[in-house]
PDB file of C-alpha atoms in Angstrom:
ATOM      1  CA  MET A   1      -2.776 -16.689  -9.933  1.00  0.00           C
ATOM      2  CA  LEU A   2      -2.602 -19.731 -12.339  1.00  0.00           C
ATOM      3  CA  PHE A   3      -5.611 -22.043 -11.288  1.00  0.00           C
ATOM      4  CA  GLY A   4      -8.064 -19.236 -10.010  1.00  0.00           C
ATOM      5  CA  ASN A   5      -7.692 -17.722 -13.657  1.00  0.00           C
ATOM      6  CA  GLU A   6     -10.405 -17.792 -16.085  1.00  0.00           C
ATOM      7  CA  ASN A   7      -8.023 -17.672 -18.978  1.00  0.00           C
ATOM      8  CA  HIS A   8      -6.082 -21.075 -17.644  1.00  0.00           C
ATOM      9  CA  LYS A   9      -8.819 -22.994 -17.330  1.00  0.00           C
ATOM     10  CA  GLU A  10      -7.621 -26.051 -19.596  1.00  0.00           C
ATOM     11  CA  ILE A  11      -4.205 -26.306 -17.355  1.00  0.00           C
ATOM     12  CA  LEU A  12      -6.347 -26.419 -14.370  1.00  0.00           C
ATOM     13  CA  ILE A  13      -8.385 -29.061 -16.060  1.00  0.00           C
ATOM     14  CA  SER A  14      -5.525 -31.086 -17.081  1.00  0.00           C
ATOM     15  CA  ALA A  15      -4.389 -30.794 -13.186  1.00  0.00           C
ATOM     16  CA  ILE A  16      -7.847 -32.082 -11.736  1.00  0.00           C
ATOM     17  CA  ASN A  17      -8.146 -34.961 -14.402  1.00  0.00           C
ATOM     18  CA  SER A  18      -4.996 -35.987 -13.539  1.00  0.00           C
ATOM     19  CA  LEU A  19      -4.674 -35.751  -9.668  1.00  0.00           C
ATOM     20  CA  LEU A  20      -8.315 -36.743  -9.377  1.00  0.00           C
ATOM     21  CA  ASN A  21      -7.831 -40.054 -11.582  1.00  0.00           C
ATOM     22  CA  PHE A  22     -10.534 -38.977 -13.565  1.00  0.00           C
ATOM     23  CA  GLN A  23     -10.502 -41.440 -16.515  1.00  0.00           C
ATOM     24  CA  GLY A  24     -13.000 -41.811 -19.888  1.00  0.00           C
ATOM     25  CA  ASN A  25     -16.602 -40.661 -19.069  1.00  0.00           C
ATOM     26  CA  ASP A  26     -15.615 -39.408 -15.676  1.00  0.00           C
ATOM     27  CA  GLN A  27     -13.112 -36.728 -16.695  1.00  0.00           C
ATOM     28  CA  VAL A  28     -14.033 -33.272 -16.740  1.00  0.00           C
ATOM     29  CA  GLN A  29     -14.394 -31.547 -20.106  1.00  0.00           C
ATOM     30  CA  GLU A  30     -15.620 -27.682 -18.523  1.00  0.00           C
ATOM     31  CA  ILE A  31     -15.133 -26.114 -15.587  1.00  0.00           C
ATOM     32  CA  GLU A  32     -16.399 -23.167 -14.193  1.00  0.00           C
ATOM     33  CA  ILE A  33     -14.217 -21.229 -11.547  1.00  0.00           C
ATOM     34  CA  LEU A  34     -16.300 -19.973  -8.092  1.00  0.00           C
ATOM     35  CA  GLN A  35     -15.497 -17.744  -5.790  1.00  0.00           C
ATOM     36  CA  GLN A  36     -12.457 -18.379  -3.372  1.00  0.00           C
ATOM     37  CA  GLN A  37     -14.862 -18.162  -0.496  1.00  0.00           C
ATOM     38  CA  ILE A  38     -16.488 -20.958   1.059  1.00  0.00           C
ATOM     39  CA  PRO A  39     -20.296 -20.868   1.089  1.00  0.00           C
ATOM     40  CA  SER A  40     -21.805 -20.547   4.896  1.00  0.00           C
ATOM     41  CA  PHE A  41     -24.548 -21.905   5.842  1.00  0.00           C
ATOM     42  CA  LYS A  42     -24.900 -19.369   9.294  1.00  0.00           C
ATOM     43  CA  SER A  43     -24.761 -15.530   8.417  1.00  0.00           C
ATOM     44  CA  LYS A  44     -22.233 -14.975  11.071  1.00  0.00           C
ATOM     45  CA  ALA A  45     -19.913 -17.661  10.128  1.00  0.00           C
ATOM     46  CA  LYS A  46     -16.257 -17.191  10.145  1.00  0.00           C
ATOM     47  CA  GLN A  47     -15.300 -17.038   6.141  1.00  0.00           C
ATOM     48  CA  SER A  48     -12.636 -19.338   4.597  1.00  0.00           C
ATOM     49  CA  ILE A  49     -10.970 -18.795   1.704  1.00  0.00           C
ATOM     50  CA  VAL A  50      -9.210 -21.318  -0.292  1.00  0.00           C
ATOM     51  CA  ASP A  51      -6.913 -21.607  -3.278  1.00  0.00           C
ATOM     52  CA  VAL A  52      -9.266 -22.482  -5.847  1.00  0.00           C
ATOM     53  CA  ARG A  53     -13.002 -23.614  -5.958  1.00  0.00           C
ATOM     54  CA  CYS A  54     -14.750 -24.935  -9.246  1.00  0.00           C
ATOM     55  CA  ARG A  55     -17.725 -26.797 -10.396  1.00  0.00           C
ATOM     56  CA  THR A  56     -17.978 -29.299 -13.264  1.00  0.00           C
ATOM     57  CA  GLU A  57     -20.658 -29.531 -16.103  1.00  0.00           C
ATOM     58  CA  LYS A  58     -21.760 -32.374 -13.697  1.00  0.00           C
ATOM     59  CA  GLY A  59     -22.579 -30.411 -11.170  1.00  0.00           C
ATOM     60  CA  GLU A  60     -19.484 -31.529  -9.066  1.00  0.00           C
ATOM     61  CA  GLU A  61     -18.245 -29.200  -6.804  1.00  0.00           C
ATOM     62  CA  LEU A  62     -13.902 -29.346  -6.405  1.00  0.00           C
ATOM     63  CA  ILE A  63     -11.986 -27.329  -3.533  1.00  0.00           C
ATOM     64  CA  VAL A  64      -8.206 -27.156  -4.034  1.00  0.00           C
ATOM     65  CA  GLU A  65      -6.278 -26.079  -1.165  1.00  0.00           C
ATOM     66  CA  MET A  66      -2.331 -25.994  -1.237  1.00  0.00           C
ATOM     67  CA  GLN A  67      -0.307 -25.610   1.928  1.00  0.00           C
ATOM     68  CA  ARG A  68       3.076 -24.505   2.019  1.00  0.00           C
ATOM     69  CA  GLU A  69       4.242 -24.635   5.296  1.00  0.00           C
ATOM     70  CA  LYS A  70       2.551 -27.622   7.848  1.00  0.00           C
ATOM     71  CA  GLU A  71      -0.480 -26.511  10.016  1.00  0.00           C
ATOM     72  CA  GLU A  72      -1.374 -28.131  12.972  1.00  0.00           C
ATOM     73  CA  ASN A  73      -4.941 -27.993  11.970  1.00  0.00           C
ATOM     74  CA  PHE A  74      -4.641 -28.391   8.430  1.00  0.00           C
ATOM     75  CA  LEU A  75      -6.651 -32.081   8.617  1.00  0.00           C
ATOM     76  CA  ARG A  76      -9.439 -30.432  10.540  1.00  0.00           C
ATOM     77  CA  ARG A  77      -9.716 -27.654   8.242  1.00  0.00           C
ATOM     78  CA  THR A  78     -10.605 -29.445   5.171  1.00  0.00           C
ATOM     79  CA  GLN A  79     -13.168 -31.568   6.878  1.00  0.00           C
ATOM     80  CA  TYR A  80     -14.562 -27.558   7.953  1.00  0.00           C
ATOM     81  CA  TYR A  81     -14.433 -26.987   4.029  1.00  0.00           C
ATOM     82  CA  MET A  82     -16.176 -29.962   3.206  1.00  0.00           C
ATOM     83  CA  ALA A  83     -19.132 -29.503   5.873  1.00  0.00           C
ATOM     84  CA  ARG A  84     -19.616 -26.550   4.768  1.00  0.00           C
ATOM     85  CA  VAL A  85     -20.206 -26.728   1.370  1.00  0.00           C
ATOM     86  CA  ILE A  86     -22.776 -29.476   1.839  1.00  0.00           C
ATOM     87  CA  GLY A  87     -24.360 -27.931   4.112  1.00  0.00           C
ATOM     88  CA  SER A  88     -24.442 -24.916   1.822  1.00  0.00           C
ATOM     89  CA  LYS A  89     -26.358 -27.140  -0.825  1.00  0.00           C
ATOM     90  CA  LEU A  90     -28.910 -27.846   1.684  1.00  0.00           C
ATOM     91  CA  GLU A  91     -29.791 -24.138   2.914  1.00  0.00           C
ATOM     92  CA  SER A  92     -29.858 -23.282  -1.236  1.00  0.00           C
ATOM     93  CA  GLY A  93     -32.825 -25.218  -1.508  1.00  0.00           C
ATOM     94  CA  GLU A  94     -31.453 -28.496  -2.743  1.00  0.00           C
ATOM     95  CA  THR A  95     -32.709 -31.574  -1.880  1.00  0.00           C
ATOM     96  CA  TYR A  96     -30.513 -34.559  -0.596  1.00  0.00           C
ATOM     97  CA  SER A  97     -31.140 -36.452  -3.885  1.00  0.00           C
ATOM     98  CA  GLN A  98     -29.871 -33.199  -5.879  1.00  0.00           C
ATOM     99  CA  LEU A  99     -27.082 -32.770  -3.564  1.00  0.00           C
ATOM    100  CA  PRO A 100     -23.337 -33.125  -5.727  1.00  0.00           C
ATOM    101  CA  LYS A 101     -20.141 -35.060  -5.117  1.00  0.00           C
ATOM    102  CA  VAL A 102     -17.550 -32.857  -3.630  1.00  0.00           C
ATOM    103  CA  TYR A 103     -13.697 -33.433  -3.825  1.00  0.00           C
ATOM    104  CA  LEU A 104     -11.371 -31.388  -1.878  1.00  0.00           C
ATOM    105  CA  LEU A 105      -7.954 -31.772  -3.229  1.00  0.00           C
ATOM    106  CA  ALA A 106      -4.878 -30.896  -1.052  1.00  0.00           C
ATOM    107  CA  LEU A 107      -1.538 -30.436  -1.701  1.00  0.00           C
ATOM    108  CA  SER A 108       0.832 -30.120   0.916  1.00  0.00           C
ATOM    109  CA  LYS A 109       4.889 -29.373   0.884  1.00  0.00           C
ATOM    110  CA  GLN A 110       4.899 -31.068   4.035  1.00  0.00           C
ATOM    111  CA  ASN A 111       3.679 -34.660   4.890  1.00  0.00           C
ATOM    112  CA  LEU A 112       0.490 -34.458   6.873  1.00  0.00           C
ATOM    113  CA  PHE A 113      -0.158 -38.160   8.102  1.00  0.00           C
ATOM    114  CA  ASP A 114       2.689 -39.012  10.489  1.00  0.00           C
ATOM    115  CA  GLY A 115       3.170 -41.757  12.862  1.00  0.00           C
ATOM    116  CA  TYR A 116       2.430 -44.673  10.058  1.00  0.00           C
ATOM    117  CA  LEU A 117       5.452 -47.357   9.797  1.00  0.00           C
ATOM    118  CA  ASN A 118       6.925 -47.760   6.093  1.00  0.00           C
ATOM    119  CA  ASP A 119       4.506 -45.148   4.605  1.00  0.00           C
ATOM    120  CA  ILE A 120       6.135 -44.483   1.234  1.00  0.00           C
ATOM    121  CA  PHE A 121       2.267 -43.451  -0.450  1.00  0.00           C
ATOM    122  CA  TYR A 122       2.280 -39.858  -1.329  1.00  0.00           C
ATOM    123  CA  GLU A 123      -0.894 -40.195  -2.798  1.00  0.00           C
ATOM    124  CA  LYS A 124      -3.724 -40.824   0.139  1.00  0.00           C
ATOM    125  CA  THR A 125      -7.583 -40.617  -0.844  1.00  0.00           C
ATOM    126  CA  VAL A 126      -9.750 -40.435   2.089  1.00  0.00           C
ATOM    127  CA  VAL A 127     -13.937 -41.318   2.014  1.00  0.00           C
ATOM    128  CA  PRO A 128     -16.007 -42.316   4.578  1.00  0.00           C
ATOM    129  CA  MET A 129     -16.002 -46.209   5.879  1.00  0.00           C
ATOM    130  CA  ILE A 130     -17.292 -48.728   7.342  1.00  0.00           C
ATOM    131  CA  GLN A 131     -15.017 -50.207   9.649  1.00  0.00           C
ATOM    132  CA  GLU A 132     -16.026 -53.574  10.478  1.00  0.00           C
ATOM    133  CA  LEU A 133     -17.110 -54.214   6.142  1.00  0.00           C
ATOM    134  CA  LYS A 134     -13.727 -51.773   5.240  1.00  0.00           C
ATOM    135  CA  ALA A 135     -16.036 -50.634   2.416  1.00  0.00           C
ATOM    136  CA  GLU A 136     -16.942 -46.838   1.388  1.00  0.00           C
ATOM    137  CA  PHE A 137     -19.858 -45.855   2.790  1.00  0.00           C
ATOM    138  CA  PRO A 138     -23.524 -45.915   0.233  1.00  0.00           C
ATOM    139  CA  SER A 139     -24.036 -43.077  -1.706  1.00  0.00           C
ATOM    140  CA  ASN A 140     -21.009 -41.208  -0.354  1.00  0.00           C
ATOM    141  CA  LEU A 141     -20.662 -37.573  -1.529  1.00  0.00           C
ATOM    142  CA  MET A 142     -17.523 -37.066   0.120  1.00  0.00           C
ATOM    143  CA  THR A 143     -13.998 -37.626  -1.061  1.00  0.00           C
ATOM    144  CA  TRP A 144     -10.476 -36.392   0.099  1.00  0.00           C
ATOM    145  CA  LYS A 145      -7.468 -36.170  -1.942  1.00  0.00           C
ATOM    146  CA  PHE A 146      -4.391 -35.506  -0.340  1.00  0.00           C
ATOM    147  CA  TYR A 147      -0.631 -35.324  -2.282  1.00  0.00           C
ATOM    148  CA  GLU A 148       2.267 -35.560   0.051  1.00  0.00           C
ATOM    149  CA  ILE A 149       4.799 -33.104  -1.881  1.00  0.00           C
ATOM    150  CA  LYS A 150       7.998 -34.254   0.339  1.00  0.00           C
ATOM    151  CA  ARG A 151       7.022 -38.080   0.488  1.00  0.00           C
ATOM    152  CA  PHE A 152       6.593 -37.449  -3.565  1.00  0.00           C
ATOM    153  CA  ASP A 153       9.990 -35.653  -4.067  1.00  0.00           C
ATOM    154  CA  LYS A 154      11.851 -38.705  -1.650  1.00  0.00           C
ATOM    155  CA  GLU A 155       9.890 -41.639  -3.882  1.00  0.00           C
ATOM    156  CA  LEU A 156      11.574 -39.611  -7.352  1.00  0.00           C
ATOM    157  CA  LYS A 157      14.787 -38.973  -6.139  1.00  0.00           C
ATOM    158  CA  ALA A 158      14.721 -42.478  -4.745  1.00  0.00           C
ATOM    159  CA  GLY A 159      14.316 -44.004  -8.478  1.00  0.00           C
ATOM    160  CA  GLN A 160      10.534 -45.280  -7.449  1.00  0.00           C
ATOM    161  CA  ILE A 161       8.429 -43.910  -9.770  1.00  0.00           C
ATOM    162  CA  LYS A 162       8.794 -45.585 -13.348  1.00  0.00           C
ATOM    163  CA  ARG A 163       8.658 -42.932 -16.493  1.00  0.00           C
ATOM    164  CA  VAL A 164       7.741 -43.994 -19.602  1.00  0.00           C
ATOM    165  CA  ASP A 165       9.861 -42.790 -22.886  1.00  0.00           C
ATOM    166  CA  GLY A 166      11.921 -40.554 -20.538  1.00  0.00           C
ATOM    167  CA  LYS A 167       8.827 -38.905 -18.559  1.00  0.00           C
ATOM    168  CA  LEU A 168       6.699 -39.050 -15.618  1.00  0.00           C
ATOM    169  CA  PRO A 169       3.242 -40.212 -15.844  1.00  0.00           C
ATOM    170  CA  LEU A 170       1.213 -36.709 -16.250  1.00  0.00           C
ATOM    171  CA  LYS A 171       0.091 -36.738 -12.583  1.00  0.00           C
ATOM    172  CA  GLU A 172       3.395 -37.124 -11.311  1.00  0.00           C
ATOM    173  CA  GLN A 173       4.471 -34.345 -13.910  1.00  0.00           C
ATOM    174  CA  TRP A 174       1.978 -32.352 -11.977  1.00  0.00           C
ATOM    175  CA  LEU A 175       3.015 -33.194  -8.381  1.00  0.00           C
ATOM    176  CA  ASP A 176       6.966 -32.032  -9.574  1.00  0.00           C
ATOM    177  CA  PHE A 177       5.588 -28.654 -10.879  1.00  0.00           C
ATOM    178  CA  PHE A 178       4.064 -27.809  -7.209  1.00  0.00           C
ATOM    179  CA  ASN A 179       7.320 -28.857  -6.161  1.00  0.00           C
ATOM    180  CA  LYS A 180       9.333 -26.717  -8.464  1.00  0.00           C
ATOM    181  CA  CYS A 181       7.438 -24.202  -9.728  1.00  0.00           C
ATOM    182  CA  GLY A 182       8.618 -21.981  -7.072  1.00  0.00           C
ATOM    183  CA  THR A 183      11.985 -22.181  -7.420  1.00  0.00           C
ATOM    184  CA  ALA A 184      12.562 -23.257 -11.588  1.00  0.00           C
ATOM    185  CA  SER A 185      14.712 -21.545 -13.892  1.00  0.00           C
ATOM    186  CA  ALA A 186      14.096 -23.151 -16.738  1.00  0.00           C
ATOM    187  CA  ILE A 187      11.246 -25.043 -18.531  1.00  0.00           C
ATOM    188  CA  PRO A 188      11.701 -28.742 -17.962  1.00  0.00           C
ATOM    189  CA  GLU A 189      12.114 -30.406 -21.416  1.00  0.00           C
ATOM    190  CA  ASP A 190      10.776 -33.911 -20.889  1.00  0.00           C
ATOM    191  CA  THR A 191       7.566 -32.708 -19.727  1.00  0.00           C
ATOM    192  CA  ASP A 192       3.885 -32.848 -21.672  1.00  0.00           C
ATOM    193  CA  LYS A 193       2.462 -29.249 -23.121  1.00  0.00           C
ATOM    194  CA  VAL A 194       0.428 -29.070 -20.724  1.00  0.00           C
ATOM    195  CA  ILE A 195       2.853 -28.825 -17.935  1.00  0.00           C
ATOM    196  CA  GLN A 196       5.335 -26.575 -20.077  1.00  0.00           C
ATOM    197  CA  ASP A 197       2.479 -24.275 -20.553  1.00  0.00           C
ATOM    198  CA  ALA A 198       2.052 -24.297 -17.041  1.00  0.00           C
ATOM    199  CA  TYR A 199       5.537 -23.544 -16.432  1.00  0.00           C
ATOM    200  CA  LYS A 200       4.858 -20.637 -19.369  1.00  0.00           C
ATOM    201  CA  LYS A 201       1.901 -18.971 -17.808  1.00  0.00           C
ATOM    202  CA  MET A 202       4.237 -18.499 -14.589  1.00  0.00           C
ATOM    203  CA  HIS A 203       7.067 -16.741 -16.352  1.00  0.00           C
ATOM    204  CA  LEU A 204       9.216 -18.597 -14.463  1.00  0.00           C
ATOM    205  CA  ALA A 205      11.910 -19.594 -17.051  1.00  0.00           C
ATOM    206  CA  ASN A 206      12.777 -15.938 -16.988  1.00  0.00           C
ATOM    207  CA  TRP A 207      11.663 -14.244 -13.842  1.00  0.00           C
ATOM    208  CA  ASN A 208      14.099 -12.075 -11.922  1.00  0.00           C
ATOM    209  CA  ALA A 209      13.756 -10.343  -8.873  1.00  0.00           C
ATOM    210  CA  ASP A 210      13.103  -6.933 -11.041  1.00  0.00           C
ATOM    211  CA  ALA A 211      10.795  -8.862 -12.853  1.00  0.00           C
ATOM    212  CA  LEU A 212       9.053  -9.833  -9.929  1.00  0.00           C
ATOM    213  CA  ILE A 213       8.525  -6.848  -8.620  1.00  0.00           C
ATOM    214  CA  GLU A 214       7.159  -5.631 -11.764  1.00  0.00           C
ATOM    215  CA  TYR A 215       4.762  -8.419 -11.659  1.00  0.00           C
ATOM    216  CA  ASP A 216       3.306  -7.594  -8.053  1.00  0.00           C
ATOM    217  CA  LEU A 217       3.387  -4.103  -8.950  1.00  0.00           C
ATOM    218  CA  MET A 218       0.960  -5.257 -12.265  1.00  0.00           C
ATOM    219  CA  ILE A 219      -1.232  -6.971 -10.259  1.00  0.00           C
ATOM    220  CA  GLN A 220      -1.621  -4.497  -7.573  1.00  0.00           C
ATOM    221  CA  SER A 221      -2.095  -2.261 -10.407  1.00  0.00           C
ATOM    222  CA  GLU A 222      -4.825  -4.230 -11.413  1.00  0.00           C
ATOM    223  CA  ILE A 223      -6.280  -4.612  -8.025  1.00  0.00           C
ATOM    224  CA  GLU A 224      -6.298  -0.993  -7.507  1.00  0.00           C
ATOM    225  CA  ASP A 225      -8.114  -0.597 -11.180  1.00  0.00           C
ATOM    226  CA  LYS A 226     -10.506  -3.200 -10.094  1.00  0.00           C
ATOM    227  CA  ILE A 227     -11.345  -1.248  -6.746  1.00  0.00           C
ATOM    228  CA  LYS A 228     -11.845   2.163  -8.878  1.00  0.00           C
ATOM    229  CA  ARG A 229     -14.029   0.366 -11.622  1.00  0.00           C
ATOM    230  CA  GLU A 230     -16.520  -1.159  -8.785  1.00  0.00           C
ATOM    231  CA  LYS A 231     -16.614   2.153  -6.894  1.00  0.00           C
ATOM    232  CA  ASP A 232     -17.670   4.093  -9.681  1.00  0.00           C
ATOM    233  CA  LYS A 233     -20.355   1.632 -10.318  1.00  0.00           C
ATOM    234  CA  LYS A 234     -21.585   1.964  -7.007  1.00  0.00           C
ATOM    235  CA  GLU A 235     -21.790   5.676  -7.246  1.00  0.00           C
ATOM    236  CA  SER A 236     -23.171   5.651 -10.772  1.00  0.00           C
ATOM    237  CA  GLU A 237     -25.985   3.463  -9.109  1.00  0.00           C
ATOM    238  CA  LEU A 238     -26.572   6.200  -6.606  1.00  0.00           C
ATOM    239  CA  LYS A 239     -26.317   8.849  -8.541  1.00  0.00           C
ATOM    240  CA  GLY A 240     -28.805   7.067 -10.795  1.00  0.00           C
ATOM    241  CA  GLU A 241     -31.158   6.208  -7.610  1.00  0.00           C
ATOM    242  CA  LYS A 242     -30.713  10.335  -6.282  1.00  0.00           C
ATOM    243  CA  GLU A 243     -31.928  11.430  -9.226  1.00  0.00           C
ATOM    244  CA  GLY A 244     -34.528   9.292  -9.958  1.00  0.00           C
ATOM    245  CA  GLU A 245     -36.072  10.326  -6.374  1.00  0.00           C
ATOM    246  CA  LEU A 246     -35.291  14.033  -7.551  1.00  0.00           C
ATOM    247  CA  LYS A 247     -37.695  13.114 -10.762  1.00  0.00           C
ATOM    248  CA  GLY A 248     -40.326  11.470  -8.759  1.00  0.00           C
ATOM    249  CA  GLU A 249     -40.657  15.176  -6.449  1.00  0.00           C
ATOM    250  CA  ILE A 250     -40.624  17.462  -9.474  1.00  0.00           C
ATOM    251  CA  LYS A 251     -43.015  15.443 -11.320  1.00  0.00           C
ATOM    252  CA  GLY A 252     -45.231  15.446  -8.081  1.00  0.00           C
ATOM    253  CA  GLU A 253     -44.983  19.223  -7.796  1.00  0.00           C
ATOM    254  CA  ILE A 254     -45.565  19.524 -11.639  1.00  0.00           C
ATOM    255  CA  SER A 255     -49.193  17.128 -10.919  1.00  0.00           C
ATOM    256  CA  LYS A 256     -49.639  20.038  -8.146  1.00  0.00           C
ATOM    257  CA  ILE A 257     -49.650  23.000 -10.319  1.00  0.00           C
ATOM    258  CA  LYS A 258     -51.858  21.327 -12.539  1.00  0.00           C
ATOM    259  CA  ASP A 259     -54.366  20.757  -9.769  1.00  0.00           C
ATOM    260  CA  PHE A 260     -53.945  24.359  -8.839  1.00  0.00           C
ATOM    261  CA  LEU A 261     -54.416  25.843 -11.990  1.00  0.00           C
ATOM    262  CA  ASN A 262     -57.493  23.221 -12.635  1.00  0.00           C
ATOM    263  CA  PHE A 263     -59.096  25.131  -9.552  1.00  0.00           C
ATOM    264  CA  GLY A 264     -58.431  28.229 -10.722  1.00  0.00           C
ATOM    265  CA  LEU A 265     -55.643  29.628  -8.556  1.00  0.00           C
ATOM    266  CA  SER A 266     -53.201  32.217  -9.089  1.00  0.00           C
ATOM    267  CA  LYS A 267     -49.588  32.218  -9.271  1.00  0.00           C
ATOM    268  CA  GLU A 268     -49.410  34.033  -6.210  1.00  0.00           C
ATOM    269  CA  ILE A 269     -51.066  31.866  -4.735  1.00  0.00           C
ATOM    270  CA  ILE A 270     -49.225  28.772  -6.370  1.00  0.00           C
ATOM    271  CA  VAL A 271     -45.430  29.714  -5.856  1.00  0.00           C
ATOM    272  CA  PRO A 272     -45.681  29.968  -1.569  1.00  0.00           C
ATOM    273  CA  ARG A 273     -46.388  25.994  -1.929  1.00  0.00           C
ATOM    274  CA  LEU A 274     -43.189  25.047  -4.264  1.00  0.00           C
ATOM    275  CA  LYS A 275     -40.505  23.744  -3.266  1.00  0.00           C
ATOM    276  CA  PHE A 276     -38.163  22.549  -6.148  1.00  0.00           C
ATOM    277  CA  LEU A 277     -39.306  24.821  -8.886  1.00  0.00           C
ATOM    278  CA  THR A 278     -38.654  27.702  -6.566  1.00  0.00           C
ATOM    279  CA  HIS A 279     -34.927  26.977  -6.057  1.00  0.00           C
ATOM    280  CA  GLU A 280     -32.464  29.288  -7.059  1.00  0.00           C
ATOM    281  CA  LYS A 281     -31.042  27.371  -9.611  1.00  0.00           C
ATOM    282  CA  VAL A 282     -34.500  27.323 -11.543  1.00  0.00           C
ATOM    283  CA  ARG A 283     -36.142  30.616 -10.083  1.00  0.00           C
ATOM    284  CA  GLU A 284     -35.201  32.411 -13.357  1.00  0.00           C
ATOM    285  CA  LYS A 285     -37.486  30.720 -15.006  1.00  0.00           C
ATOM    286  CA  LEU A 286     -40.208  30.322 -12.878  1.00  0.00           C
ATOM    287  CA  GLU A 287     -42.659  32.229 -14.952  1.00  0.00           C
ATOM    288  CA  SER A 288     -41.723  30.409 -18.196  1.00  0.00           C
ATOM    289  CA  THR A 289     -41.861  27.240 -16.219  1.00  0.00           C
ATOM    290  CA  LEU A 290     -45.278  27.713 -14.708  1.00  0.00           C
ATOM    291  CA  THR A 291     -46.387  29.332 -18.454  1.00  0.00           C
ATOM    292  CA  TYR A 292     -45.343  25.933 -19.839  1.00  0.00           C
ATOM    293  CA  ILE A 293     -47.445  23.961 -17.407  1.00  0.00           C
ATOM    294  CA  GLN A 294     -50.306  25.550 -18.009  1.00  0.00           C
ATOM    295  CA  ASP A 295     -50.143  25.521 -21.775  1.00  0.00           C
ATOM    296  CA  HIS A 296     -49.610  21.926 -21.703  1.00  0.00           C
ATOM    297  CA  ARG A 297     -52.034  20.207 -18.814  1.00  0.00           C
ATOM    298  CA  ASN A 298     -52.993  17.683 -20.836  1.00  0.00           C
ATOM    299  CA  ASP A 299     -49.164  16.444 -21.376  1.00  0.00           C
ATOM    300  CA  SER A 300     -47.944  13.961 -18.875  1.00  0.00           C
ATOM    301  CA  ASP A 301     -45.953  14.655 -15.808  1.00  0.00           C
ATOM    302  CA  ASP A 302     -42.954  12.892 -16.894  1.00  0.00           C
ATOM    303  CA  GLU A 303     -42.847  14.447 -20.501  1.00  0.00           C
ATOM    304  CA  ILE A 304     -43.298  18.254 -19.086  1.00  0.00           C
ATOM    305  CA  CYS A 305     -40.091  17.119 -16.288  1.00  0.00           C
ATOM    306  CA  GLU A 306     -38.120  16.128 -19.289  1.00  0.00           C
ATOM    307  CA  LYS A 307     -38.887  19.039 -21.909  1.00  0.00           C
ATOM    308  CA  LEU A 308     -38.317  21.664 -19.128  1.00  0.00           C
ATOM    309  CA  GLY A 309     -35.098  19.907 -17.960  1.00  0.00           C
ATOM    310  CA  LEU A 310     -35.413  20.284 -14.374  1.00  0.00           C
ATOM    311  CA  VAL A 311     -33.952  17.321 -13.392  1.00  0.00           C
ATOM    312  CA  GLY A 312     -30.916  17.907 -15.124  1.00  0.00           C
ATOM    313  CA  ASP A 313     -30.789  21.898 -13.922  1.00  0.00           C
ATOM    314  CA  LEU A 314     -30.805  20.509  -9.882  1.00  0.00           C
ATOM    315  CA  LYS A 315     -29.152  17.089  -9.593  1.00  0.00           C
ATOM    316  CA  ASP A 316     -26.023  19.008  -7.824  1.00  0.00           C
ATOM    317  CA  SER A 317     -28.468  20.882  -5.596  1.00  0.00           C
ATOM    318  CA  PHE A 318     -30.270  17.952  -3.558  1.00  0.00           C
TER     319      PHE A 318
END
């Protein structure tokens, strides 16, 4: 809700720059919110939905996945996301030299990396490595950044994270926000403005049970309105297509009448060969219609059709 919203881009940009340690010229200045669905390079591939997916002005793609409960295959899923995003770029026609960097930012309430002795690192950066050289793979395009909120909270409570002028560093303020935003009853004063704005946008300072229900109803109403708008648009497009087809049929019949008249055929011979202009809705003005066509044989079929208003008369009948 907060980070996938076009109106909250400045908050998302701050979080990305802080959590991915982008500094100087590497900082993201502008961002494009993409569909949450991870693109597939197979037509029948399983759909994957992430919390936020976006692209920077440099063309780099960012995936943000927030894990609330520990899932057995979460780490495998993050690798799958990365493979699908990069694979889809090649499928879309980009060459290897054009492939952008892809970052996957994962925030987890639970610890993801268990079994390591003396692990106090709540921030973990994962890139493909050459084991023997202990060096990053050349021309690497893939970076996974994991934050373990539980491990962060433990270090914070133990006083292991240094404050500056009474405030945590901005990156740690963001981690504290993700840890507390679901339960906070007030906006912390010892935070930067962007963090306070994030709390305000979430309305957490004033939400109670009734407000949450009201908010859920509002979101549901917005979803229903969007579905209705899309349905109305499709119906309008379909209606336009049908009217276009009907107009084509009527113009064809007008052209046929012109040919018959040019051959000197009588109306008694012409009428039985008509379908649309003899329909019950316009039958009563058939005589005047034929007379008009006879007198305006040099006009285009489209002009005659528009002048007689035949599409409007028949659009609900076919």
